[in-house]
């Protein structure tokens, strides 16, 4: 079945350029997360979308980072004026927001986008 | 807000031995605790989870225990195999029943199982 899809899988960009990363969540999942994972490190929370509620942007590291979500589907993470410290794998995950009895609350992750800023 | 601490950061065991990874959380309202396994080059994948109304849960060679009073939970892997080698992340979700299920992750444990 279809899982969480992220594109591109790899992105190399020059310092100072803008990049846009895309996430297609599992159909029906109203919650969507973005995480950043630097090489050999843990999962750093960036932003959380839950249905039509205002997103939790508390993890965005600077105003160069922004994210949008179209309804309950595709999300894009945009990094403006990229810097070398932005190099990392960006992971997207989705889950149900309001699980009913018997419904899983499991968050499913995509394979990530590996961003390299040169 | 919720904070999750995970120990150890690295763990090396011989094949067949047991491995234990421990996590503590700060928000007593947290009520859902999943464990994720991340293999090289892949996204994390759920391996087992536990809710706050349960003290222990098993699934074949893996088990998770939860101590709500002490606010800690642990992952136990028995009869470890080389394919168990990966990075394991614990997580906590504050107030799942409220519908706000943002995952807060620990820093991860790199497990190496040696043949």
PDB file of C-alpha atoms in Angstrom:
ATOM      1  CA  UNK A   1       0.000   0.000   0.000  1.00  0.00           C
ATOM      2  CA  UNK A   2       1.037   3.644  -0.311  1.00  0.00           C
ATOM      3  CA  UNK A   3       3.176   4.985   2.480  1.00  0.00           C
ATOM      4  CA  UNK A   4       4.512   8.463   3.171  1.00  0.00           C
ATOM      5  CA  UNK A   5       6.277   9.737   0.098  1.00  0.00           C
ATOM      6  CA  UNK A   6       8.963  12.409   0.141  1.00  0.00           C
ATOM      7  CA  UNK A   7      10.618  14.129  -2.762  1.00  0.00           C
ATOM      8  CA  UNK A   8      13.258  14.637  -3.819  1.00  0.00           C
ATOM      9  CA  UNK A   9      15.155  11.834  -2.125  1.00  0.00           C
ATOM     10  CA  UNK A  10      18.394  13.770  -2.494  1.00  0.00           C
ATOM     11  CA  UNK A  11      19.017  17.454  -3.045  1.00  0.00           C
ATOM     12  CA  UNK A  12      22.312  19.248  -3.477  1.00  0.00           C
ATOM     13  CA  UNK A  13      22.089  23.020  -3.480  1.00  0.00           C
ATOM     14  CA  UNK A  14      24.417  25.953  -3.367  1.00  0.00           C
ATOM     15  CA  UNK A  15      24.659  28.069  -0.256  1.00  0.00           C
ATOM     16  CA  UNK A  16      22.192  30.940  -0.421  1.00  0.00           C
ATOM     17  CA  UNK A  17      19.684  29.218  -2.679  1.00  0.00           C
ATOM     18  CA  UNK A  18      16.128  28.360  -1.642  1.00  0.00           C
ATOM     19  CA  UNK A  19      14.909  24.761  -1.531  1.00  0.00           C
ATOM     20  CA  UNK A  20      11.491  23.187  -1.310  1.00  0.00           C
ATOM     21  CA  UNK A  21      10.914  19.712   0.078  1.00  0.00           C
ATOM     22  CA  UNK A  22       7.698  17.847  -0.474  1.00  0.00           C
ATOM     23  CA  UNK A  23       5.781  15.321   1.620  1.00  0.00           C
ATOM     24  CA  UNK A  24       2.765  13.270   0.560  1.00  0.00           C
ATOM     25  CA  UNK A  25       1.206  11.746   3.695  1.00  0.00           C
ATOM     26  CA  UNK A  26      -0.856   8.583   3.903  1.00  0.00           C
ATOM     27  CA  UNK A  27      -4.421   9.217   2.760  1.00  0.00           C
ATOM     28  CA  UNK A  28      -6.719   9.923   5.702  1.00  0.00           C
ATOM     29  CA  UNK A  29      -3.930  10.953   8.060  1.00  0.00           C
ATOM     30  CA  UNK A  30      -4.748  14.366   9.427  1.00  0.00           C
ATOM     31  CA  UNK A  31      -1.547  14.838  11.442  1.00  0.00           C
ATOM     32  CA  UNK A  32       1.745  15.592   9.700  1.00  0.00           C
ATOM     33  CA  UNK A  33       5.187  16.180  11.186  1.00  0.00           C
ATOM     34  CA  UNK A  34       8.514  17.412   9.889  1.00  0.00           C
ATOM     35  CA  UNK A  35      11.741  16.418  11.635  1.00  0.00           C
ATOM     36  CA  UNK A  36      15.381  17.172  10.901  1.00  0.00           C
ATOM     37  CA  UNK A  37      18.097  14.593  11.462  1.00  0.00           C
ATOM     38  CA  UNK A  38      21.721  15.613  11.230  1.00  0.00           C
ATOM     39  CA  UNK A  39      24.284  12.899  10.522  1.00  0.00           C
ATOM     40  CA  UNK A  40      24.430  10.475  13.420  1.00  0.00           C
ATOM     41  CA  UNK A  41      22.048  12.551  15.498  1.00  0.00           C
ATOM     42  CA  UNK A  42      18.507  12.266  16.831  1.00  0.00           C
ATOM     43  CA  UNK A  43      15.203  13.543  15.483  1.00  0.00           C
ATOM     44  CA  UNK A  44      14.784  17.294  15.844  1.00  0.00           C
ATOM     45  CA  UNK A  45      11.143  18.397  15.768  1.00  0.00           C
ATOM     46  CA  UNK A  46      10.431  21.187  13.288  1.00  0.00           C
ATOM     47  CA  UNK A  47       6.686  21.591  12.794  1.00  0.00           C
ATOM     48  CA  UNK A  48       3.417  19.733  13.387  1.00  0.00           C
ATOM     49  CA  UNK A  49       0.163  20.070  11.468  1.00  0.00           C
ATOM     50  CA  UNK A  50      -3.061  18.719  12.931  1.00  0.00           C
ATOM     51  CA  UNK A  51      -6.138  18.936  10.769  1.00  0.00           C
ATOM     52  CA  UNK A  52      -7.384  22.501  10.442  1.00  0.00           C
ATOM     53  CA  UNK A  53      -5.777  23.702  13.680  1.00  0.00           C
ATOM     54  CA  UNK A  54      -2.976  26.239  13.663  1.00  0.00           C
ATOM     55  CA  UNK A  55       0.323  24.393  13.163  1.00  0.00           C
ATOM     56  CA  UNK A  56       2.827  24.012  15.976  1.00  0.00           C
ATOM     57  CA  UNK A  57       5.843  25.834  14.589  1.00  0.00           C
ATOM     58  CA  UNK A  58       7.805  25.841  17.824  1.00  0.00           C
ATOM     59  CA  UNK A  59      10.630  23.727  16.388  1.00  0.00           C
ATOM     60  CA  UNK A  60      11.488  25.826  13.349  1.00  0.00           C
ATOM     61  CA  UNK A  61      15.110  26.954  13.922  1.00  0.00           C
ATOM     62  CA  UNK A  62      14.893  30.323  12.173  1.00  0.00           C
ATOM     63  CA  UNK A  63      12.664  32.466  10.007  1.00  0.00           C
ATOM     64  CA  UNK A  64      14.402  30.981   6.974  1.00  0.00           C
ATOM     65  CA  UNK A  65      12.315  27.868   7.551  1.00  0.00           C
ATOM     66  CA  UNK A  66       8.619  27.673   6.733  1.00  0.00           C
ATOM     67  CA  UNK A  67       6.114  24.961   5.965  1.00  0.00           C
ATOM     68  CA  UNK A  68       2.673  24.760   4.494  1.00  0.00           C
ATOM     69  CA  UNK A  69       0.079  22.095   4.185  1.00  0.00           C
ATOM     70  CA  UNK A  70      -2.755  21.996   1.681  1.00  0.00           C
ATOM     71  CA  UNK A  71      -5.810  20.831   3.565  1.00  0.00           C
ATOM     72  CA  UNK A  72      -5.061  17.346   4.819  1.00  0.00           C
ATOM     73  CA  UNK A  73      -2.741  16.354   2.004  1.00  0.00           C
ATOM     74  CA  UNK A  74       0.587  17.515   0.654  1.00  0.00           C
ATOM     75  CA  UNK A  75       3.024  19.530   2.748  1.00  0.00           C
ATOM     76  CA  UNK A  76       6.036  21.512   1.624  1.00  0.00           C
ATOM     77  CA  UNK A  77       8.979  22.576   3.775  1.00  0.00           C
ATOM     78  CA  UNK A  78      10.818  25.587   2.408  1.00  0.00           C
ATOM     79  CA  UNK A  79      14.286  26.670   3.440  1.00  0.00           C
ATOM     80  CA  UNK A  80      15.337  30.075   2.208  1.00  0.00           C
ATOM     81  CA  UNK A  81      18.921  31.264   1.763  1.00  0.00           C
ATOM     82  CA  UNK A  82      20.290  27.829   2.657  1.00  0.00           C
ATOM     83  CA  UNK A  83      23.412  27.535   4.780  1.00  0.00           C
ATOM     84  CA  UNK A  84      25.802  24.644   5.232  1.00  0.00           C
ATOM     85  CA  UNK A  85      24.399  23.945   8.708  1.00  0.00           C
ATOM     86  CA  UNK A  86      21.060  23.133   7.035  1.00  0.00           C
ATOM     87  CA  UNK A  87      22.618  19.979   5.586  1.00  0.00           C
ATOM     88  CA  UNK A  88      20.674  17.061   7.046  1.00  0.00           C
ATOM     89  CA  UNK A  89      17.995  14.493   6.313  1.00  0.00           C
ATOM     90  CA  UNK A  90      14.519  15.982   6.542  1.00  0.00           C
ATOM     91  CA  UNK A  91      11.914  13.428   7.576  1.00  0.00           C
ATOM     92  CA  UNK A  92       8.164  13.687   7.249  1.00  0.00           C
ATOM     93  CA  UNK A  93       5.681  11.543   9.148  1.00  0.00           C
ATOM     94  CA  UNK A  94       1.891  11.276   9.257  1.00  0.00           C
ATOM     95  CA  UNK A  95      -0.688   9.746  11.560  1.00  0.00           C
ATOM     96  CA  UNK A  96      -4.307   9.962  12.623  1.00  0.00           C
ATOM     97  CA  UNK A  97      -4.996  12.971  14.849  1.00  0.00           C
ATOM     98  CA  UNK A  98      -8.109  11.832  16.588  1.00  0.00           C
ATOM     99  CA  UNK A  99      -7.899   8.070  16.658  1.00  0.00           C
ATOM    100  CA  UNK A 100     -11.115   6.230  17.267  1.00  0.00           C
ATOM    101  CA  UNK A 101     -11.218   3.035  19.274  1.00  0.00           C
ATOM    102  CA  UNK A 102      -9.116   0.432  17.566  1.00  0.00           C
ATOM    103  CA  UNK A 103      -7.504   2.943  15.230  1.00  0.00           C
ATOM    104  CA  UNK A 104      -3.746   3.065  15.327  1.00  0.00           C
ATOM    105  CA  UNK A 105      -1.939   6.195  16.433  1.00  0.00           C
ATOM    106  CA  UNK A 106       1.242   5.037  14.751  1.00  0.00           C
ATOM    107  CA  UNK A 107       3.226   7.713  12.972  1.00  0.00           C
ATOM    108  CA  UNK A 108       4.554   6.498   9.634  1.00  0.00           C
ATOM    109  CA  UNK A 109       7.753   8.038   8.346  1.00  0.00           C
ATOM    110  CA  UNK A 110       8.888   8.661   4.812  1.00  0.00           C
ATOM    111  CA  UNK A 111      12.379   7.795   3.629  1.00  0.00           C
ATOM    112  CA  UNK A 112      13.488  11.390   4.020  1.00  0.00           C
ATOM    113  CA  UNK A 113      15.127  13.992   1.813  1.00  0.00           C
ATOM    114  CA  UNK A 114      18.886  14.238   2.152  1.00  0.00           C
ATOM    115  CA  UNK A 115      19.806  17.897   1.748  1.00  0.00           C
ATOM    116  CA  UNK A 116      23.406  18.868   1.104  1.00  0.00           C
ATOM    117  CA  UNK A 117      24.327  22.535   0.996  1.00  0.00           C
ATOM    118  CA  UNK A 118      27.657  23.192  -0.703  1.00  0.00           C
TER     119      UNK A 118
ATOM    120  CA  UNK B   1       6.612  20.928  27.610  1.00  0.00           C
ATOM    121  CA  UNK B   2       7.484  17.277  27.439  1.00  0.00           C
ATOM    122  CA  UNK B   3      11.162  16.240  27.536  1.00  0.00           C
ATOM    123  CA  UNK B   4      12.381  12.691  26.891  1.00  0.00           C
ATOM    124  CA  UNK B   5      15.810  11.436  27.932  1.00  0.00           C
ATOM    125  CA  UNK B   6      17.213   8.176  26.567  1.00  0.00           C
ATOM    126  CA  UNK B   7      20.107   6.011  27.757  1.00  0.00           C
ATOM    127  CA  UNK B   8      22.520   4.646  26.751  1.00  0.00           C
ATOM    128  CA  UNK B   9      23.496   6.476  23.578  1.00  0.00           C
ATOM    129  CA  UNK B  10      25.364   3.414  22.323  1.00  0.00           C
ATOM    130  CA  UNK B  11      25.009  -0.238  23.261  1.00  0.00           C
ATOM    131  CA  UNK B  12      27.092  -3.162  22.096  1.00  0.00           C
ATOM    132  CA  UNK B  13      26.056  -6.768  22.807  1.00  0.00           C
ATOM    133  CA  UNK B  14      26.922 -10.256  21.666  1.00  0.00           C
ATOM    134  CA  UNK B  15      24.435 -12.155  19.572  1.00  0.00           C
ATOM    135  CA  UNK B  16      21.995 -13.973  21.833  1.00  0.00           C
ATOM    136  CA  UNK B  17      22.379 -11.564  24.734  1.00  0.00           C
ATOM    137  CA  UNK B  18      19.634  -9.211  25.905  1.00  0.00           C
ATOM    138  CA  UNK B  19      19.596  -5.459  25.346  1.00  0.00           C
ATOM    139  CA  UNK B  20      17.816  -2.880  27.467  1.00  0.00           C
ATOM    140  CA  UNK B  21      17.244   0.764  26.564  1.00  0.00           C
ATOM    141  CA  UNK B  22      15.746   3.166  29.087  1.00  0.00           C
ATOM    142  CA  UNK B  23      13.840   6.425  28.735  1.00  0.00           C
ATOM    143  CA  UNK B  24      12.453   8.944  31.170  1.00  0.00           C
ATOM    144  CA  UNK B  25       9.827  11.581  30.489  1.00  0.00           C
ATOM    145  CA  UNK B  26       8.887  14.753  32.278  1.00  0.00           C
ATOM    146  CA  UNK B  27       5.171  15.334  31.586  1.00  0.00           C
ATOM    147  CA  UNK B  28       3.022  13.169  33.837  1.00  0.00           C
ATOM    148  CA  UNK B  29       0.103  13.721  31.418  1.00  0.00           C
ATOM    149  CA  UNK B  30       1.893  11.794  28.653  1.00  0.00           C
ATOM    150  CA  UNK B  31      -0.033   8.628  27.919  1.00  0.00           C
ATOM    151  CA  UNK B  32       1.401   7.005  24.808  1.00  0.00           C
ATOM    152  CA  UNK B  33       4.955   5.712  24.423  1.00  0.00           C
ATOM    153  CA  UNK B  34       6.103   4.285  21.092  1.00  0.00           C
ATOM    154  CA  UNK B  35       9.501   2.851  20.185  1.00  0.00           C
ATOM    155  CA  UNK B  36      10.953   3.283  16.717  1.00  0.00           C
ATOM    156  CA  UNK B  37      13.773   1.442  14.955  1.00  0.00           C
ATOM    157  CA  UNK B  38      15.792   3.229  12.299  1.00  0.00           C
ATOM    158  CA  UNK B  39      17.964   1.228   9.949  1.00  0.00           C
ATOM    159  CA  UNK B  40      20.676   2.876   7.930  1.00  0.00           C
ATOM    160  CA  UNK B  41      19.313   5.102   5.196  1.00  0.00           C
ATOM    161  CA  UNK B  42      15.696   4.579   6.161  1.00  0.00           C
ATOM    162  CA  UNK B  43      13.024   6.427   8.077  1.00  0.00           C
ATOM    163  CA  UNK B  44      12.153   5.276  11.608  1.00  0.00           C
ATOM    164  CA  UNK B  45       9.628   2.463  11.883  1.00  0.00           C
ATOM    165  CA  UNK B  46       7.384   1.641  14.835  1.00  0.00           C
ATOM    166  CA  UNK B  47       8.317  -1.634  16.528  1.00  0.00           C
ATOM    167  CA  UNK B  48       6.197  -1.563  19.674  1.00  0.00           C
ATOM    168  CA  UNK B  49       4.148   0.902  21.697  1.00  0.00           C
ATOM    169  CA  UNK B  50       2.459   1.090  25.072  1.00  0.00           C
ATOM    170  CA  UNK B  51      -0.301   3.201  26.538  1.00  0.00           C
ATOM    171  CA  UNK B  52      -0.347   4.523  30.071  1.00  0.00           C
ATOM    172  CA  UNK B  53      -3.069   2.126  31.225  1.00  0.00           C
ATOM    173  CA  UNK B  54      -0.752  -0.845  30.633  1.00  0.00           C
ATOM    174  CA  UNK B  55       2.408  -1.761  32.555  1.00  0.00           C
ATOM    175  CA  UNK B  56       4.017  -4.158  30.107  1.00  0.00           C
ATOM    176  CA  UNK B  57       3.605  -5.295  26.522  1.00  0.00           C
ATOM    177  CA  UNK B  58       5.400  -8.068  24.632  1.00  0.00           C
ATOM    178  CA  UNK B  59       5.774  -8.924  20.983  1.00  0.00           C
ATOM    179  CA  UNK B  60       7.964 -11.970  20.383  1.00  0.00           C
ATOM    180  CA  UNK B  61      11.524 -10.967  21.330  1.00  0.00           C
ATOM    181  CA  UNK B  62      10.734  -7.374  22.239  1.00  0.00           C
ATOM    182  CA  UNK B  63       8.936  -6.009  25.263  1.00  0.00           C
ATOM    183  CA  UNK B  64       8.276  -2.604  26.725  1.00  0.00           C
ATOM    184  CA  UNK B  65       7.670  -1.790  30.383  1.00  0.00           C
ATOM    185  CA  UNK B  66       6.201   1.406  31.798  1.00  0.00           C
ATOM    186  CA  UNK B  67       6.500   2.804  35.316  1.00  0.00           C
ATOM    187  CA  UNK B  68       4.133   5.782  35.501  1.00  0.00           C
ATOM    188  CA  UNK B  69       5.093   6.673  39.052  1.00  0.00           C
ATOM    189  CA  UNK B  70       8.755   6.990  38.167  1.00  0.00           C
ATOM    190  CA  UNK B  71       7.965   8.310  34.683  1.00  0.00           C
ATOM    191  CA  UNK B  72      10.207   5.906  32.875  1.00  0.00           C
ATOM    192  CA  UNK B  73       9.793   3.202  30.272  1.00  0.00           C
ATOM    193  CA  UNK B  74      12.174   0.639  28.849  1.00  0.00           C
ATOM    194  CA  UNK B  75      12.668  -1.471  25.748  1.00  0.00           C
ATOM    195  CA  UNK B  76      13.877  -5.026  26.198  1.00  0.00           C
ATOM    196  CA  UNK B  77      15.191  -7.115  23.333  1.00  0.00           C
ATOM    197  CA  UNK B  78      15.954 -10.757  24.105  1.00  0.00           C
ATOM    198  CA  UNK B  79      18.014 -13.225  22.079  1.00  0.00           C
ATOM    199  CA  UNK B  80      19.483 -10.402  20.022  1.00  0.00           C
ATOM    200  CA  UNK B  81      20.392 -11.017  16.390  1.00  0.00           C
ATOM    201  CA  UNK B  82      22.668  -9.079  14.035  1.00  0.00           C
ATOM    202  CA  UNK B  83      19.611  -7.713  12.218  1.00  0.00           C
ATOM    203  CA  UNK B  84      18.591  -5.973  15.443  1.00  0.00           C
ATOM    204  CA  UNK B  85      21.537  -3.612  14.895  1.00  0.00           C
ATOM    205  CA  UNK B  86      20.022  -0.162  14.316  1.00  0.00           C
ATOM    206  CA  UNK B  87      19.240   3.094  16.070  1.00  0.00           C
ATOM    207  CA  UNK B  88      16.306   2.906  18.468  1.00  0.00           C
ATOM    208  CA  UNK B  89      14.257   5.934  19.486  1.00  0.00           C
ATOM    209  CA  UNK B  90      11.781   6.176  22.315  1.00  0.00           C
ATOM    210  CA  UNK B  91       9.047   8.799  22.222  1.00  0.00           C
ATOM    211  CA  UNK B  92       6.278  10.199  24.367  1.00  0.00           C
ATOM    212  CA  UNK B  93       2.994  11.797  23.386  1.00  0.00           C
ATOM    213  CA  UNK B  94       1.446  14.291  25.792  1.00  0.00           C
ATOM    214  CA  UNK B  95      -2.263  13.788  26.310  1.00  0.00           C
ATOM    215  CA  UNK B  96      -3.112  11.482  23.411  1.00  0.00           C
ATOM    216  CA  UNK B  97      -6.742  11.451  24.448  1.00  0.00           C
ATOM    217  CA  UNK B  98      -6.891  15.180  23.822  1.00  0.00           C
ATOM    218  CA  UNK B  99      -6.162  14.523  20.190  1.00  0.00           C
ATOM    219  CA  UNK B 100      -2.893  16.394  20.212  1.00  0.00           C
ATOM    220  CA  UNK B 101      -0.422  13.650  19.501  1.00  0.00           C
ATOM    221  CA  UNK B 102       2.869  15.375  18.772  1.00  0.00           C
ATOM    222  CA  UNK B 103       5.724  12.911  19.156  1.00  0.00           C
ATOM    223  CA  UNK B 104       8.589  13.977  21.406  1.00  0.00           C
ATOM    224  CA  UNK B 105      11.629  11.780  20.737  1.00  0.00           C
ATOM    225  CA  UNK B 106      14.591  10.746  22.838  1.00  0.00           C
ATOM    226  CA  UNK B 107      18.082  11.220  21.413  1.00  0.00           C
ATOM    227  CA  UNK B 108      18.369   7.610  20.241  1.00  0.00           C
ATOM    228  CA  UNK B 109      20.431   4.524  21.087  1.00  0.00           C
ATOM    229  CA  UNK B 110      22.767   2.967  18.555  1.00  0.00           C
ATOM    230  CA  UNK B 111      22.617  -0.799  19.124  1.00  0.00           C
ATOM    231  CA  UNK B 112      25.300  -3.041  17.684  1.00  0.00           C
ATOM    232  CA  UNK B 113      24.847  -6.817  17.873  1.00  0.00           C
ATOM    233  CA  UNK B 114      28.061  -8.722  17.217  1.00  0.00           C
ATOM    234  CA  UNK B 115      27.966 -12.282  15.854  1.00  0.00           C
TER     235      UNK B 115
END
